[in-house]
Structures are given as structure tokens and as C-alpha cells.
Coordinates of N, CA and C in Angstrom, one line a residue:
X18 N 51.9 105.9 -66.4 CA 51.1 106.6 -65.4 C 49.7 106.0 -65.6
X19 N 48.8 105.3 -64.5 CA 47.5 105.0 -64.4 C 47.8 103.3 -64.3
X20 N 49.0 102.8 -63.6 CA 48.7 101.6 -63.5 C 47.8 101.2 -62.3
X21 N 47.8 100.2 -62.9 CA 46.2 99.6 -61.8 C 46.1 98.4 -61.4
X22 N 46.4 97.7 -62.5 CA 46.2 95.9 -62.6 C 47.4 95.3 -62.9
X23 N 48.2 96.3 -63.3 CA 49.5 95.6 -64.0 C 49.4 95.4 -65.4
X24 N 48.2 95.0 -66.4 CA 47.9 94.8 -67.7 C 49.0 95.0 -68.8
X25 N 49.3 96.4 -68.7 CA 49.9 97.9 -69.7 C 51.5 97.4 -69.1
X26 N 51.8 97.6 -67.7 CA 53.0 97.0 -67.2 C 53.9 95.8 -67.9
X27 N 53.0 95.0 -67.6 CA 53.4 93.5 -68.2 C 54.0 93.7 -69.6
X28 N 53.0 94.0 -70.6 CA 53.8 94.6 -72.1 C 54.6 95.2 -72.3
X29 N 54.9 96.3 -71.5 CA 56.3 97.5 -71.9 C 57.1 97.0 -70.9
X30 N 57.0 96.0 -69.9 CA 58.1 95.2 -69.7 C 58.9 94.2 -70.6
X31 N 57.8 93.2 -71.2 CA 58.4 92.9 -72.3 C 59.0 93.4 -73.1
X32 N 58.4 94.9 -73.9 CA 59.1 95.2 -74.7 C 61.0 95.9 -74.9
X33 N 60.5 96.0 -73.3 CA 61.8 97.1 -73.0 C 63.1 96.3 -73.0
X34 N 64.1 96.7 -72.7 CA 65.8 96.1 -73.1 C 65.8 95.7 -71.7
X35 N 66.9 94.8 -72.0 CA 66.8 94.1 -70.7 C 67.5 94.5 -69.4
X36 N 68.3 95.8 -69.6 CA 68.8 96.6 -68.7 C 67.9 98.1 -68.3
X37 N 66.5 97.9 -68.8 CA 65.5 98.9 -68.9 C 65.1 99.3 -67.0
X38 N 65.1 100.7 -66.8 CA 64.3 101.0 -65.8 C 63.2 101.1 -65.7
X39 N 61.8 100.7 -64.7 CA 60.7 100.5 -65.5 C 59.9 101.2 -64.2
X40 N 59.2 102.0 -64.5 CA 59.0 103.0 -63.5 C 57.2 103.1 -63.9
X41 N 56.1 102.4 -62.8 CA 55.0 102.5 -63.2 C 54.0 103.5 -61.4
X42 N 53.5 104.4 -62.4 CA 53.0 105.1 -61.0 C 50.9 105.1 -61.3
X43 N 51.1 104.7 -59.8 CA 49.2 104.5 -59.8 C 48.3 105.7 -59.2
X44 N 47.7 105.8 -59.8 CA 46.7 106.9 -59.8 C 45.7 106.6 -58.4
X45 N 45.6 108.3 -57.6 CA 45.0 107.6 -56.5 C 43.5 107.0 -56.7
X46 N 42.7 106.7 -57.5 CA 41.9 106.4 -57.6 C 41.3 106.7 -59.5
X47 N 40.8 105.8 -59.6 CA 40.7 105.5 -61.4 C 38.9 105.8 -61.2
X48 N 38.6 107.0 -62.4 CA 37.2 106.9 -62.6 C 36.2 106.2 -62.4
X49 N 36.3 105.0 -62.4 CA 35.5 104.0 -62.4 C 35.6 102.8 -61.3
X50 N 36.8 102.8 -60.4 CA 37.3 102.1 -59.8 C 36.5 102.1 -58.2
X51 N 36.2 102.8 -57.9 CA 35.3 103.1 -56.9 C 36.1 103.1 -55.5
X52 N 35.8 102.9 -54.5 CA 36.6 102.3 -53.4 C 36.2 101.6 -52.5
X53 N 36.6 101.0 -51.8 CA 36.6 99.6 -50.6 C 37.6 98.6 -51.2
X54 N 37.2 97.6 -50.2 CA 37.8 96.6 -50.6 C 38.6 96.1 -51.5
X55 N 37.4 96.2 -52.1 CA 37.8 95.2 -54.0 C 38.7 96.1 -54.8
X56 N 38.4 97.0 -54.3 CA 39.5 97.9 -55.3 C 40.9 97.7 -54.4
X57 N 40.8 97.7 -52.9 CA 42.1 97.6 -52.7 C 42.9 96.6 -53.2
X58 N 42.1 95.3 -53.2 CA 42.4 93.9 -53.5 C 43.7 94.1 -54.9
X59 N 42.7 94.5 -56.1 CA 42.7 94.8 -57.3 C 44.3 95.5 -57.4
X60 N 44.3 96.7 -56.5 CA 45.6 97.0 -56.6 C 46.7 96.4 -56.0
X61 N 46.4 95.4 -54.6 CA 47.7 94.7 -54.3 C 47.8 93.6 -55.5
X62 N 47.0 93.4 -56.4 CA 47.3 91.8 -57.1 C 48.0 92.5 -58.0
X63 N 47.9 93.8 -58.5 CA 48.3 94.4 -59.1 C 50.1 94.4 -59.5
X64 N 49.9 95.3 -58.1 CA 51.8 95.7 -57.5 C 52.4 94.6 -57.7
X65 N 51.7 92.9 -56.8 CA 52.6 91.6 -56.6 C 52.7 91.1 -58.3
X66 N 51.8 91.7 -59.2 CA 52.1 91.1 -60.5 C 53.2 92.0 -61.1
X67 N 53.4 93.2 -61.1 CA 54.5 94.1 -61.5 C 55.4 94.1 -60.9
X68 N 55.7 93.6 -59.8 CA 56.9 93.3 -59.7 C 57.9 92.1 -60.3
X69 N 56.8 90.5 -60.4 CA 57.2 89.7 -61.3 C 57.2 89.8 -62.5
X70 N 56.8 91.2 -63.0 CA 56.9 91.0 -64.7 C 58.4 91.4 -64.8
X71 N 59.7 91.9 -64.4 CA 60.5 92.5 -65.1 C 61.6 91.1 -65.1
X72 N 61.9 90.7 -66.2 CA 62.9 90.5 -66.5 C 64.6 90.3 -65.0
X73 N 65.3 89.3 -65.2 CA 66.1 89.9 -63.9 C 66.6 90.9 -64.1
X74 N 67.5 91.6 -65.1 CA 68.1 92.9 -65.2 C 67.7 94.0 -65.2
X75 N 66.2 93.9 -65.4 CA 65.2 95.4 -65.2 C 64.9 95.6 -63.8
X76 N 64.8 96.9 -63.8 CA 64.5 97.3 -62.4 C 63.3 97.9 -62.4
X77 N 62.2 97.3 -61.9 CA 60.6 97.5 -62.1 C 60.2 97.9 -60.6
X78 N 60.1 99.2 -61.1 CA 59.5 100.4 -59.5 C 58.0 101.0 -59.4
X79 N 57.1 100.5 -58.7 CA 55.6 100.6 -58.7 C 55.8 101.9 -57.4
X80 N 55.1 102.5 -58.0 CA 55.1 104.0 -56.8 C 53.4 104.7 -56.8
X81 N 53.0 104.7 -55.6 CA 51.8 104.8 -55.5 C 51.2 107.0 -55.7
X82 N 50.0 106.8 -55.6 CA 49.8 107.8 -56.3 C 50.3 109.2 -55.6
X83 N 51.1 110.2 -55.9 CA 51.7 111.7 -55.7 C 53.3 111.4 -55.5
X84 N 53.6 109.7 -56.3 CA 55.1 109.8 -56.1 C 56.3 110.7 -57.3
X85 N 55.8 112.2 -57.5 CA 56.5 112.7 -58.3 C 58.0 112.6 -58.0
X86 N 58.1 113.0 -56.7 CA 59.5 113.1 -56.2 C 60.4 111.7 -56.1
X87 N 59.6 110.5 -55.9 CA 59.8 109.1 -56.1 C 60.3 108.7 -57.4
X88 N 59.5 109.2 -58.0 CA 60.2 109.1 -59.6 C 61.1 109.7 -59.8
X89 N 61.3 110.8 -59.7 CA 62.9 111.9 -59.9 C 64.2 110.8 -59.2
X90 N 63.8 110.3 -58.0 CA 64.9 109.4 -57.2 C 65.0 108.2 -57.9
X91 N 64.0 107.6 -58.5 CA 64.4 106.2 -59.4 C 65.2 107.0 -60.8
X92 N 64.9 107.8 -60.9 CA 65.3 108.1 -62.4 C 66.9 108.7 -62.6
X93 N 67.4 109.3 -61.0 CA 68.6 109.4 -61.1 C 68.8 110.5 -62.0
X94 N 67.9 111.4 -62.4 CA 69.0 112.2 -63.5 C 68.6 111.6 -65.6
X95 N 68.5 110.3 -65.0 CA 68.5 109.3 -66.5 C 67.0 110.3 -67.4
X96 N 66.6 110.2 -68.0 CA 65.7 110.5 -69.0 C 65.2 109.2 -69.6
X97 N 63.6 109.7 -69.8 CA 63.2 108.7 -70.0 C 62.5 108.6 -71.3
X98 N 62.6 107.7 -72.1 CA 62.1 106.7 -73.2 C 60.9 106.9 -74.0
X99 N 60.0 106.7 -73.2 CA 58.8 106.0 -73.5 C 57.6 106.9 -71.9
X100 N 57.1 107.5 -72.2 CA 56.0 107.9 -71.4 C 54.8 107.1 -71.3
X101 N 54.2 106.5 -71.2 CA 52.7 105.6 -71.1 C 51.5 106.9 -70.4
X102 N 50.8 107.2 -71.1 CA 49.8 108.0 -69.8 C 48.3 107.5 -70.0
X103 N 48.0 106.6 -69.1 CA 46.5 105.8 -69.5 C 45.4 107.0 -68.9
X104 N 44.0 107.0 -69.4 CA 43.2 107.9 -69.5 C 43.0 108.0 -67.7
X105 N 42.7 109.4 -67.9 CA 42.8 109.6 -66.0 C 41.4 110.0 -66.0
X106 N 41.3 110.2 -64.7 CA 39.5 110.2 -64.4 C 38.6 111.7 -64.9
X107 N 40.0 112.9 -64.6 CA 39.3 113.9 -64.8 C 40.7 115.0 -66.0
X108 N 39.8 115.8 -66.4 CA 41.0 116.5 -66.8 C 42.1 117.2 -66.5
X109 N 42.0 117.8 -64.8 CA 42.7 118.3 -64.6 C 43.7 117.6 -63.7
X110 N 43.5 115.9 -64.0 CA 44.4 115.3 -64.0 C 45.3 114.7 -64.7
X111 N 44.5 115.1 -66.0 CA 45.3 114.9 -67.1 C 46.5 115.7 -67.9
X112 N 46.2 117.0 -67.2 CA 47.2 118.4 -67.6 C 48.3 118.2 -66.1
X113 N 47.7 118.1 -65.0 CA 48.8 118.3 -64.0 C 49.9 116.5 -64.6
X114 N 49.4 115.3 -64.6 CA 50.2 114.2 -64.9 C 51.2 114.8 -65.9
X115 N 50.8 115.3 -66.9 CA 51.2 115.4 -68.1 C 52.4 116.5 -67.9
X116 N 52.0 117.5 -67.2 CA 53.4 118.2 -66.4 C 54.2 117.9 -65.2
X117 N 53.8 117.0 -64.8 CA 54.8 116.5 -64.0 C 55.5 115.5 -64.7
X118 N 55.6 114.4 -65.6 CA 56.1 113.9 -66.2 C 56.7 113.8 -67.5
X119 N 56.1 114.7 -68.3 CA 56.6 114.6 -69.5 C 57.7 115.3 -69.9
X120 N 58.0 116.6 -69.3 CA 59.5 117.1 -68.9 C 60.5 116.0 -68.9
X121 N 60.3 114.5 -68.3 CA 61.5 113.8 -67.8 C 61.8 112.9 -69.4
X122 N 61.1 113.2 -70.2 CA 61.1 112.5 -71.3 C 62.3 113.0 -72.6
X123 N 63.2 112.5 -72.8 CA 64.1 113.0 -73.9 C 63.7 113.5 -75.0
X124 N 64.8 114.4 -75.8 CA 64.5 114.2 -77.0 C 64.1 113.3 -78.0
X125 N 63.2 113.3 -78.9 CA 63.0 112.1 -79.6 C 62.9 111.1 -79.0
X126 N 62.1 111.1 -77.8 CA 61.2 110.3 -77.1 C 59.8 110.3 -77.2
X127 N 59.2 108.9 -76.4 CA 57.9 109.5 -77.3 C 57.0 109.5 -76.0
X128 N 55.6 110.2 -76.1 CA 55.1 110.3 -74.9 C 53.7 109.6 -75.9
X129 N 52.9 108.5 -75.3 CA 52.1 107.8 -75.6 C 51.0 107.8 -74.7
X130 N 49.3 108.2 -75.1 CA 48.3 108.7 -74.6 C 47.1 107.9 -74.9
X131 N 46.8 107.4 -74.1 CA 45.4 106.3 -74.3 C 44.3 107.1 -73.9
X132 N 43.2 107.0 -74.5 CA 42.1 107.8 -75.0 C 41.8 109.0 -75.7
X133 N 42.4 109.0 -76.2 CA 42.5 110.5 -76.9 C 41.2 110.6 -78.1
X134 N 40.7 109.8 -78.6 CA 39.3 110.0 -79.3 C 38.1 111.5 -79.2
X135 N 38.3 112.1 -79.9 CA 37.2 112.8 -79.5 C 35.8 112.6 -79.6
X136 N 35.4 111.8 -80.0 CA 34.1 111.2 -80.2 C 34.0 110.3 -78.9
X137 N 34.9 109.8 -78.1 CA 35.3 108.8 -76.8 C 34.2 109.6 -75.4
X138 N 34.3 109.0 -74.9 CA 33.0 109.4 -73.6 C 33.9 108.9 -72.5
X139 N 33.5 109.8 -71.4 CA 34.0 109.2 -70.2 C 32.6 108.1 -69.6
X140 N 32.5 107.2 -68.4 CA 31.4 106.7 -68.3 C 30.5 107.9 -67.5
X141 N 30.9 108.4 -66.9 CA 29.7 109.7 -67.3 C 29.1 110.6 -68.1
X142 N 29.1 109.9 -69.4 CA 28.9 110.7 -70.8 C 29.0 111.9 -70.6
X143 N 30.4 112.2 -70.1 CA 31.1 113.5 -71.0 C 32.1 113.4 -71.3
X144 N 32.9 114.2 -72.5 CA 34.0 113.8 -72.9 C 35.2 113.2 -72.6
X145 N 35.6 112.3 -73.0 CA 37.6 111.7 -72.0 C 38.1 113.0 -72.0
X146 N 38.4 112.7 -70.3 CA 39.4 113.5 -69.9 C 40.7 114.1 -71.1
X147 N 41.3 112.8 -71.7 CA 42.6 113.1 -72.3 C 42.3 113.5 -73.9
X148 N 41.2 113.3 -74.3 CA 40.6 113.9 -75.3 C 40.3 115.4 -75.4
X149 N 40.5 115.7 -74.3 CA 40.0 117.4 -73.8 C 42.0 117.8 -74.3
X150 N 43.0 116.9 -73.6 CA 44.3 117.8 -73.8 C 44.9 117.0 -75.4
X151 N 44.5 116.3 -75.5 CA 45.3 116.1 -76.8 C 45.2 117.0 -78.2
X152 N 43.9 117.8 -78.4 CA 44.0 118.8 -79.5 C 45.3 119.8 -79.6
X153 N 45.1 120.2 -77.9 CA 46.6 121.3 -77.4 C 47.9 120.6 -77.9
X154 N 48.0 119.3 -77.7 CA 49.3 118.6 -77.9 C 49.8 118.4 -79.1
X155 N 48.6 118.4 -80.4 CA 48.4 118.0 -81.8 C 49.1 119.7 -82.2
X156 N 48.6 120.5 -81.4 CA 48.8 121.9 -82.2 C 50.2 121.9 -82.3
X157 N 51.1 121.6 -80.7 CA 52.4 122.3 -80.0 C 53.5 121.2 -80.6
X158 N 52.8 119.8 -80.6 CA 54.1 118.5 -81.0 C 53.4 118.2 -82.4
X159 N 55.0 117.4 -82.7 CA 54.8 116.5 -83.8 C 54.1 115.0 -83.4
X160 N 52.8 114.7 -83.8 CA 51.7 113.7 -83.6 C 52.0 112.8 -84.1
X161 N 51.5 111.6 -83.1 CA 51.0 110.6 -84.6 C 49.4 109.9 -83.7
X162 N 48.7 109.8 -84.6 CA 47.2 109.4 -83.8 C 46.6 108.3 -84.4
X163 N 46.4 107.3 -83.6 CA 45.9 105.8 -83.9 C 44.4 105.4 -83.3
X164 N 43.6 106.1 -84.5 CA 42.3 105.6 -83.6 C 41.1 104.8 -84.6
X165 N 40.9 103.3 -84.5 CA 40.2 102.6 -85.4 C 38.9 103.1 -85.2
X166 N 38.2 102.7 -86.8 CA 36.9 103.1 -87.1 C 36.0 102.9 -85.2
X167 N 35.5 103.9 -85.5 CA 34.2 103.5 -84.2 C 34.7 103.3 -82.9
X168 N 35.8 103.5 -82.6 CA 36.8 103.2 -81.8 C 36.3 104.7 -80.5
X169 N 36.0 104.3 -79.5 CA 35.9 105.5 -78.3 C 36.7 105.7 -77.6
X170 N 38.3 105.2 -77.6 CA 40.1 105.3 -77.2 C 40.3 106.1 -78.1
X171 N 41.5 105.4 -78.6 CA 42.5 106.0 -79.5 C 43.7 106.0 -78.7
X172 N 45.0 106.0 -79.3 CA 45.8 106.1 -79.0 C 46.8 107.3 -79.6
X173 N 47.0 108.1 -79.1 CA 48.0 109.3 -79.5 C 49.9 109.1 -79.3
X174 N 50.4 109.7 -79.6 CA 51.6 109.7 -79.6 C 52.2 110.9 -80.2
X175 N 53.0 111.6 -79.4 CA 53.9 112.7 -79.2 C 55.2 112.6 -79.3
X176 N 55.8 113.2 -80.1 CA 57.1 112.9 -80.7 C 57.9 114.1 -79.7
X177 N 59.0 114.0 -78.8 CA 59.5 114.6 -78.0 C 60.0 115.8 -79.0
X178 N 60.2 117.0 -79.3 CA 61.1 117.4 -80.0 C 62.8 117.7 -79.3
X179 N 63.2 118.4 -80.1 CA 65.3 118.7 -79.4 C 64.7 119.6 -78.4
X180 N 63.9 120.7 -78.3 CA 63.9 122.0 -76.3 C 63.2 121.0 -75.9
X181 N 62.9 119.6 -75.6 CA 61.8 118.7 -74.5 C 60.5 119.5 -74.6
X182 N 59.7 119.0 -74.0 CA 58.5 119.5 -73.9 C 57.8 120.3 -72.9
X183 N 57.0 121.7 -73.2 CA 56.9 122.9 -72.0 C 55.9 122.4 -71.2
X184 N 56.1 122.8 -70.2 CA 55.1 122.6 -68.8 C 53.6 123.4 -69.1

């Protein structure tokens, strides 16, 4: 969730098996992204790159932003892997993303969260959005938190437990 440019795409295409579904959904507009033009630009070069990243046996589905129900129809029922949720503009897009998607996530799956730093700044110097929900998620899951010295990201990671995870 929060693809934009393809960047994030390109890699968890590689990494994934080669019969992997690969399901990347874009956010209607990114904090910093502004709008006109250039941003539309940004996102078509985007989509035309994610669609060439997958592999021929992967099936790589770019769904634009509020395709919750889009996703349920690619997913078939399947459960999913690997969550990606890159830093969203605001927080209370970071709690609604986070419940619409992370339900579809298995057991012992993992849900992975870019920005989660508490010391991290949005560029409006106030705190990341996902830095506001990750304390809650540290309390409720089993964590694991990757954030280098001086580092204003971080990366979080949520270990699915066996009931999935509550809304």
C-alpha cells in the first residue's frame, strides 16, 4: 500500500516466488506529492513500470486508490504473505489502510511498516503519520523494529499471530 513510482514494487517482485500474486494499491494522493501534472506523469510511469516488473508467472495488479473491493477480487479468498504499508500522508489514513488490509494477511504473516520512528517528522514537522499507530501495534503484536542510529523512518514489522489481526 502507497505505491507511487514503482521503487518498493520492483523489489518484492523480485523477491517473491515465481508463482506470487502481487497486488500493489496507490494512495489517492501522497503528502508531499502535490497535484497537476507532474504528479500525474509520475504515476503513469509508475503503473507502466509495475506492470513490467513481474516475472512471467506472477500476476502483478496495480489498483488505484479506494480499490479495497479490487483487492478482495484479485485475492480470491487466497491470504496474503507479506503486507508492505509505506508511510501515508495522514494518520487517519494510516489506521483506516491498516484495517482494511491487514485482516487479509495470514497467520504467521508478516505486516511490514515504513516509517514508524518516533523521533521521524512528517514534512510538516509533526510527527509520521505511522509513528502515531505503531506504539498500538508494539503493545497488541509480536514486533520486530528496525530503525538505524539517527534514522527519521524505521521500519516496523508485525508478526501475524494464529486469531489474524483485529480491526
Amino acid at each position: 500500500v502507497g505505491a507511487r513510482t514503482g521503487g518498493c514494487l520492483y523489489w518484492w517482485a523480485q523477491a517473491a516466488t515465481d508463482d506470487a500474486v502481487i497486488v500493489s494499491v496507490r494512495r489517492a494522493e501522497a503528502a508531499d506529492g502535490g497535484a497537476g501534472e507532474v504528479s500525474r506523469r509520475r504515476q503513469a510511469a509508475g503503473d507502466a513500470r509495475g506492470r513490467a516488473f513481474g516475472r512471467a508467472q506472477q500476476t502483478v495488479r496495480l489498483i488505484g486508490p479506494g480499490g479495497e473491493a479490487e483487492v478482495e477480487g484479485v485475492l480470491d479468498g487466497r491470504a496474503v504473505d507479506l503486507l508492505f504499508m509505506d508511510a501515508a500522508a495522514t494518520a487517519e489514513a494510516v489506521v483506516r489502510e491498516f484495517n482494511a488490509f491487514a485482516p487479509a494477511v495470514r497467520a504467521d504473516g508478516l505486516i511490514v511498516l515504513h516509517g514508524i520512528a518516533a523521533e521521524g517528522a512528517a514534512s510538516n514537522g509533526r510527527r509520521a503519520p505511522m509513528a502515531e499507530l505503531w506504539p498500538q501495534l508494539r503493545e497488541r503484536y509480536e514486533t520486530r523494529e528496525y530503525v538505524a542510529e539517527g534514522s527519521r523512518r524505521g521500519v516496523g514489522v508485525v508478526v501475524v499471530p494464529a486469531g489474524g489481526v483485529e480491526r
